[in-house]
């Protein structure tokens, strides 16, 4: 497994914890889109190899696809990754890239909908409920097949920070288990994991 992230990496950390002593699944690589991303320190604490993306190489070449294939990466997990995954990577890992979105898609998704922007929009709309969506990644932002959703309440007094805290709790509780289930339920994609 390779985890792609752009920020603090709390989801990546929960995933590395979950699979640290797993008999058949391991986190081999953490890939960051920013050289100062907190996820890199978290990976180092787990002894996981890290890689910092070059934007031009990522979008204009096949080099990173080959890097993943050379490391025998079977599944790519996006955990707060803020760049659009280009078609070459989507095609090379068809059905094997998962993303977590901090809202109940199809609402509150698409370009510009990440991190606090999502929670601010949910609260501004007066929603009474929000949650998380774990989905397959295709070439369009937040458009792939939904694998799992979980909900939380949105109280009238909630700030975006309050909502972010509830969302992170849901993410940390469910993401790693959804990944494990997806691998185990798709032996054709992942062999006898
Ligand atoms: N091909 C795909 N790539 C990505 C997907 C996807 O579904 N298909 N999901 C996103 C994750 N995401 C929401 O879950 C998301 C992340 C970022 C953005 C966004 O608007 N990004 C900005 C750039 C931000 C930055 O560089 O700091 C932008 O594109 O202008 C929307 C949704 C990951 N990739
Ligand atoms: N649309 C993508 C998006 O907004 N992703 C969100 O970024 C955060 C990353 O937190 P983390 O770096 O602590 O795991 C998570 O809440 C994740 O859902």
Coordinates of C-alpha atoms and ligand atoms in Angstrom, one line a residue:
X1 CA 0.0 0.0 0.0
X2 CA 1.0 3.6 -0.7
X3 CA -0.6 6.5 1.1
X4 CA -0.8 9.9 -0.6
X5 CA -1.3 12.9 1.6
X6 CA -0.7 16.7 1.6
X7 CA -1.1 17.7 5.2
X8 CA -1.0 16.6 8.8
X9 CA -1.5 12.9 8.1
X10 CA -3.7 11.9 11.1
X11 CA -5.6 9.5 8.8
X12 CA -2.3 8.1 7.4
X13 CA -1.1 7.5 11.0
X14 CA -4.3 5.6 11.9
X15 CA -3.8 3.5 8.7
X16 CA -0.1 2.8 9.5
X17 CA -1.1 1.8 13.1
X18 CA -3.8 -0.5 11.8
X19 CA -1.6 -2.4 9.4
X20 CA 1.7 -2.2 11.4
X21 CA 1.6 -6.0 12.3
X22 CA -0.9 -7.2 9.8
X23 CA -0.1 -10.6 8.4
X24 CA -0.7 -9.8 4.7
X25 CA -1.1 -6.0 4.2
X26 CA 1.6 -3.4 4.8
X27 CA 2.2 0.3 4.2
X28 CA 5.3 0.4 2.0
X29 CA 5.3 4.1 1.0
X30 CA 4.0 7.5 2.1
X31 CA 3.9 10.1 -0.7
X32 CA 3.5 13.8 0.0
X33 CA 2.7 16.7 -2.3
X34 CA 4.4 19.2 0.0
X35 CA 7.9 18.9 1.5
X36 CA 6.8 20.2 4.9
X37 CA 3.7 18.0 5.2
X38 CA 3.3 16.6 8.7
X39 CA 2.5 13.2 7.3
X40 CA 6.2 12.8 6.5
X41 CA 7.2 12.9 10.2
X42 CA 4.4 10.5 11.1
X43 CA 5.7 8.1 8.4
X44 CA 9.3 8.4 9.7
X45 CA 8.1 7.4 13.2
X46 CA 6.7 4.2 11.6
X47 CA 9.8 3.6 9.6
X48 CA 7.9 3.9 6.4
X49 CA 9.7 5.1 3.2
X50 CA 8.6 8.6 2.1
X51 CA 8.6 10.4 -1.3
X52 CA 7.9 14.0 -2.1
X53 CA 6.2 14.6 -5.4
X54 CA 7.5 17.0 -8.1
X55 CA 4.3 18.6 -9.5
X56 CA 5.6 18.7 -13.2
X57 CA 6.8 15.2 -13.1
X58 CA 3.5 14.0 -11.4
X59 CA 1.2 15.6 -14.0
X60 CA 3.4 15.4 -17.2
X61 CA 5.1 12.0 -17.0
X62 CA 4.6 8.3 -16.1
X63 CA 7.5 8.3 -13.7
X64 CA 5.5 8.0 -10.5
X65 CA 3.4 5.2 -11.9
X66 CA 6.6 3.3 -12.6
X67 CA 7.9 4.1 -9.1
X68 CA 4.8 2.6 -7.6
X69 CA 4.9 -0.5 -9.8
X70 CA 8.7 -1.0 -9.1
X71 CA 7.8 -1.1 -5.4
X72 CA 5.0 -3.6 -6.1
X73 CA 2.4 -1.3 -4.7
X74 CA -1.1 -2.9 -5.0
X75 CA -3.3 -0.2 -3.6
X76 CA -3.1 3.6 -3.4
X77 CA -4.9 5.4 -0.5
X78 CA -5.6 9.1 -0.7
X79 CA -5.7 10.6 2.8
X80 CA -6.0 14.3 2.5
X81 CA -4.2 14.4 -0.9
X82 CA -5.0 17.8 -2.5
X83 CA -4.0 17.3 -6.1
X84 CA -6.1 15.7 -8.9
X85 CA -4.8 12.2 -9.6
X86 CA -4.0 12.2 -13.4
X87 CA -5.5 9.8 -15.8
X88 CA -2.3 7.7 -16.2
X89 CA -2.3 6.8 -12.5
X90 CA -6.1 6.2 -12.4
X91 CA -5.8 3.8 -15.4
X92 CA -2.7 2.0 -14.1
X93 CA -4.5 1.4 -10.7
X94 CA -8.1 1.1 -11.9
X95 CA -10.3 0.1 -9.0
X96 CA -7.3 0.2 -6.7
X97 CA -7.2 3.9 -5.5
X98 CA -9.4 4.8 -2.6
X99 CA -10.1 8.3 -1.2
X100 CA -11.7 9.6 1.9
X101 CA -13.9 12.8 1.6
X102 CA -15.0 14.7 4.7
X103 CA -18.7 15.0 3.6
X104 CA -21.6 12.9 2.4
X105 CA -21.0 12.9 -1.4
X106 CA -22.4 13.7 -3.8
X107 CA -23.0 16.8 -1.8
X108 CA -20.1 19.2 -1.0
X109 CA -17.6 17.6 -3.4
X110 CA -15.6 18.7 -6.4
X111 CA -12.9 21.3 -7.1
X112 CA -12.4 23.6 -4.1
X113 CA -14.1 21.2 -1.7
X114 CA -11.4 20.1 0.7
X115 CA -10.5 20.5 4.4
X116 CA -12.2 23.4 6.1
X117 CA -13.9 24.6 3.0
X118 CA -16.1 21.6 3.1
X119 CA -17.1 22.1 6.8
X120 CA -17.7 25.8 6.3
X121 CA -20.0 25.0 3.3
X122 CA -22.0 22.4 5.2
X123 CA -22.5 24.7 8.2
X124 CA -23.3 27.7 5.9
X125 CA -26.0 25.6 4.2
X126 CA -27.6 24.8 7.6
X127 CA -27.2 21.1 7.3
X128 CA -28.3 19.0 10.3
X129 CA -26.1 16.1 9.3
X130 CA -22.7 15.5 7.7
X131 CA -20.3 12.6 7.6
X132 CA -17.6 10.9 5.5
X133 CA -17.5 9.1 2.2
X134 CA -14.9 6.5 1.2
X135 CA -14.9 6.0 -2.5
X136 CA -13.0 4.6 -5.5
X137 CA -11.0 7.3 -7.4
X138 CA -11.7 8.0 -11.1
X139 CA -10.6 10.8 -13.3
X140 CA -13.1 13.3 -11.8
X141 CA -12.9 14.7 -8.3
X142 CA -15.2 12.9 -5.8
X143 CA -17.0 11.0 -8.6
X144 CA -16.0 7.3 -8.1
X145 CA -18.1 4.5 -6.7
X146 CA -19.0 4.9 -3.0
X147 CA -17.7 2.2 -0.8
X148 CA -18.8 3.5 2.7
X149 CA -20.4 6.4 4.3
X150 CA -20.9 7.3 8.0
X151 CA -22.8 10.2 9.5
X152 CA -22.6 12.7 12.4
X153 CA -24.9 15.4 13.6
X154 CA -24.4 19.1 12.9
X155 CA -25.7 21.2 15.8
X156 CA -26.7 24.8 15.3
X157 CA -23.9 25.8 17.6
X158 CA -21.2 23.9 15.8
X159 CA -18.3 25.8 14.3
X160 CA -16.3 24.4 11.4
X161 CA -13.7 23.3 13.9
X162 CA -16.3 21.5 15.9
X163 CA -17.5 19.7 12.8
X164 CA -14.0 18.9 11.7
X165 CA -13.4 17.2 15.0
X166 CA -16.5 15.0 14.6
X167 CA -15.5 14.2 11.0
X168 CA -11.9 13.3 12.0
X169 CA -13.3 11.0 14.6
X170 CA -15.4 9.2 12.0
X171 CA -12.4 9.0 9.6
X172 CA -10.1 7.6 12.3
X173 CA -12.7 5.0 13.3
X174 CA -13.6 3.7 9.9
X175 CA -11.0 4.3 7.1
X176 CA -8.5 1.5 7.9
X177 CA -11.2 -1.1 8.3
X178 CA -12.9 -0.1 5.1
X179 CA -9.5 -0.5 3.3
X180 CA -8.9 -3.9 4.8
X181 CA -12.4 -5.1 3.9
X182 CA -12.0 -3.8 0.3
X183 CA -8.8 -5.7 -0.1
X184 CA -10.2 -8.9 1.4
X185 CA -13.4 -8.7 -0.7
X186 CA -11.5 -8.2 -4.0
X187 CA -9.0 -11.1 -4.3
X188 CA -9.1 -10.8 -8.1
X189 CA -7.5 -7.3 -7.7
X190 CA -5.2 -8.1 -4.8
X191 CA -4.5 -11.8 -5.0
X192 CA -5.1 -13.9 -1.9
X193 CA -4.4 -11.1 0.6
Ligands
LIG1 N1 -8.7 12.0 -10.0 C1 -9.0 12.3 -8.8 N2 -8.1 12.9 -8.0 C2 -8.4 13.1 -6.7 C3 -9.7 12.8 -6.1 C4 -10.6 12.2 -7.0 O1 -11.8 11.8 -6.6 N3 -10.3 11.9 -8.3 N4 -10.0 13.1 -4.8 C5 -9.2 14.2 -4.2 C6 -9.5 14.4 -2.8 N5 -10.4 15.5 -2.7 C7 -11.6 15.3 -2.1 O2 -11.9 14.2 -1.5 C8 -10.1 16.8 -3.2 C9 -8.9 17.4 -3.0 C10 -8.5 18.6 -3.5 C11 -9.5 19.3 -4.3 C12 -9.1 20.7 -4.8 O3 -9.9 21.5 -5.2 N6 -7.8 20.9 -4.9 C13 -7.3 22.2 -5.5 C14 -5.7 22.3 -5.2 C15 -5.4 22.5 -3.8 C16 -3.9 22.6 -3.5 O4 -3.1 22.3 -4.4 O5 -3.6 22.9 -2.3 C17 -7.5 22.3 -7.0 O6 -7.6 21.3 -7.7 O7 -7.6 23.5 -7.4 C18 -10.7 18.8 -4.5 C19 -11.1 17.6 -4.0 C20 -7.7 13.9 -4.4 N7 -7.5 13.7 -5.9
LIG2 N1 -11.4 16.5 -0.3 C1 -10.2 16.0 0.3 C2 -10.2 16.3 1.8 O1 -10.7 17.4 2.2 N2 -9.7 15.4 2.6 C3 -9.6 15.6 4.0 O2 -8.4 16.1 4.4 C4 -8.2 15.8 5.8 C5 -6.8 15.3 6.0 O3 -6.6 15.2 7.4 P1 -5.2 14.4 7.9 O4 -4.1 15.0 7.0 O5 -5.1 14.7 9.3 O6 -5.4 12.9 7.6 C6 -9.3 14.7 6.2 O7 -10.3 15.2 6.9 C7 -9.8 14.3 4.8 O8 -11.1 13.8 4.8

